């Protein structure tokens, strides 16, 4: 019985240590796709939202990107921040598509 317990413990430790890291890599790739850090990436995400009408997590980082844009073009950033508020409040896919398309056009 004692030998069985030791073997079970060893098997558990081996299995816990064995992992390909695929989940971690997939999670990192997903985080990179959702972390919009430039206006070009934001435009690409907005164009995707304009096609699908679904925002999901695609808008992560929009607000931070626009806050950074304020340093170089405050008027444009303020307008886009106002539009972002409307986009986040949109209640239908049609409204989401329309606002996302307008925002992408401003970038």
GROMACS .gro file of C-alpha atoms in nm:
model
  107
    1UNK     CA    1   0.000   0.000   0.000
    2UNK     CA    2   0.285   0.234   0.085
    3UNK     CA    3   0.453   0.163  -0.249
    4UNK     CA    4   0.127   0.237  -0.432
    5UNK     CA    5   0.096   0.573  -0.255
    6UNK     CA    6   0.454   0.668  -0.341
    7UNK     CA    7   0.404   0.567  -0.704
    8UNK     CA    8   0.080   0.763  -0.724
    9UNK     CA    9   0.251   1.068  -0.579
   10UNK     CA   10   0.538   1.039  -0.829
   11UNK     CA   11   0.296   0.997  -1.119
   12UNK     CA   12   0.104   1.305  -1.008
   13UNK     CA   13   0.423   1.513  -0.989
   14UNK     CA   14   0.534   1.395  -1.331
   15UNK     CA   15   0.198   1.473  -1.491
   16UNK     CA   16   0.177   1.816  -1.335
   17UNK     CA   17   0.523   1.898  -1.465
   18UNK     CA   18   0.445   1.779  -1.816
   19UNK     CA   19   0.288   2.041  -2.030
   20UNK     CA   20   0.352   2.157  -2.380
   21UNK     CA   21   0.279   2.518  -2.295
   22UNK     CA   22   0.030   2.534  -2.582
   23UNK     CA   23  -0.238   2.685  -2.361
   24UNK     CA   24   0.002   2.951  -2.240
   25UNK     CA   25   0.109   3.037  -2.595
   26UNK     CA   26  -0.254   3.049  -2.710
   27UNK     CA   27  -0.345   3.276  -2.421
   28UNK     CA   28  -0.054   3.507  -2.502
   29UNK     CA   29  -0.152   3.524  -2.868
   30UNK     CA   30  -0.510   3.605  -2.771
   31UNK     CA   31  -0.392   3.876  -2.535
   32UNK     CA   32  -0.175   4.026  -2.808
   33UNK     CA   33  -0.467   4.033  -3.050
   34UNK     CA   34  -0.689   4.203  -2.796
   35UNK     CA   35  -0.438   4.453  -2.666
   36UNK     CA   36  -0.468   4.739  -2.911
   37UNK     CA   37  -0.170   4.967  -2.870
   38UNK     CA   38  -0.162   5.168  -3.193
   39UNK     CA   39  -0.411   5.355  -3.406
   40UNK     CA   40  -0.336   5.115  -3.695
   41UNK     CA   41  -0.425   4.815  -3.480
   42UNK     CA   42  -0.729   5.002  -3.351
   43UNK     CA   43  -0.845   5.073  -3.707
   44UNK     CA   44  -0.808   4.706  -3.798
   45UNK     CA   45  -1.012   4.605  -3.492
   46UNK     CA   46  -1.279   4.865  -3.570
   47UNK     CA   47  -1.305   4.739  -3.929
   48UNK     CA   48  -1.357   4.388  -3.794
   49UNK     CA   49  -1.625   4.513  -3.554
   50UNK     CA   50  -1.790   4.701  -3.843
   51UNK     CA   51  -1.812   4.372  -4.034
   52UNK     CA   52  -1.947   4.155  -3.753
   53UNK     CA   53  -2.138   4.400  -3.534
   54UNK     CA   54  -1.991   4.227  -3.229
   55UNK     CA   55  -1.740   4.403  -3.014
   56UNK     CA   56  -1.650   4.142  -2.754
   57UNK     CA   57  -1.300   4.194  -2.624
   58UNK     CA   58  -1.177   4.345  -2.950
   59UNK     CA   59  -1.203   4.694  -2.799
   60UNK     CA   60  -0.959   4.626  -2.518
   61UNK     CA   61  -0.699   4.899  -2.525
   62UNK     CA   62  -0.900   5.145  -2.735
   63UNK     CA   63  -0.933   5.396  -2.453
   64UNK     CA   64  -0.562   5.379  -2.368
   65UNK     CA   65  -0.467   5.418  -2.734
   66UNK     CA   66  -0.688   5.724  -2.763
   67UNK     CA   67  -0.544   5.872  -2.444
   68UNK     CA   68  -0.200   5.836  -2.603
   69UNK     CA   69  -0.331   5.997  -2.922
   70UNK     CA   70  -0.423   6.305  -2.718
   71UNK     CA   71  -0.051   6.386  -2.697
   72UNK     CA   72  -0.031   6.440  -3.072
   73UNK     CA   73  -0.389   6.515  -3.182
   74UNK     CA   74  -0.614   6.611  -2.892
   75UNK     CA   75  -0.917   6.713  -3.100
   76UNK     CA   76  -0.921   6.385  -3.293
   77UNK     CA   77  -0.870   6.185  -2.974
   78UNK     CA   78  -1.154   6.365  -2.794
   79UNK     CA   79  -1.392   6.300  -3.084
   80UNK     CA   80  -1.295   5.933  -3.097
   81UNK     CA   81  -1.332   5.899  -2.719
   82UNK     CA   82  -1.684   6.036  -2.751
   83UNK     CA   83  -1.752   5.788  -3.029
   84UNK     CA   84  -1.606   5.509  -2.816
   85UNK     CA   85  -1.857   5.588  -2.542
   86UNK     CA   86  -2.134   5.553  -2.801
   87UNK     CA   87  -1.984   5.230  -2.933
   88UNK     CA   88  -1.970   5.078  -2.586
   89UNK     CA   89  -2.331   5.181  -2.524
   90UNK     CA   90  -2.462   5.050  -2.858
   91UNK     CA   91  -2.741   4.801  -2.802
   92UNK     CA   92  -2.778   4.648  -3.147
   93UNK     CA   93  -2.533   4.496  -3.392
   94UNK     CA   94  -2.645   4.745  -3.658
   95UNK     CA   95  -2.563   5.040  -3.431
   96UNK     CA   96  -2.230   4.881  -3.337
   97UNK     CA   97  -2.142   4.832  -3.705
   98UNK     CA   98  -2.230   5.191  -3.793
   99UNK     CA   99  -2.034   5.351  -3.511
  100UNK     CA  100  -1.731   5.124  -3.564
  101UNK     CA  101  -1.727   5.207  -3.935
  102UNK     CA  102  -1.742   5.582  -3.862
  103UNK     CA  103  -1.461   5.554  -3.608
  104UNK     CA  104  -1.241   5.355  -3.846
  105UNK     CA  105  -1.296   5.623  -4.109
  106UNK     CA  106  -1.168   5.889  -3.867
  107UNK     CA  107  -0.846   5.700  -3.811
   0.00000   0.00000   0.00000
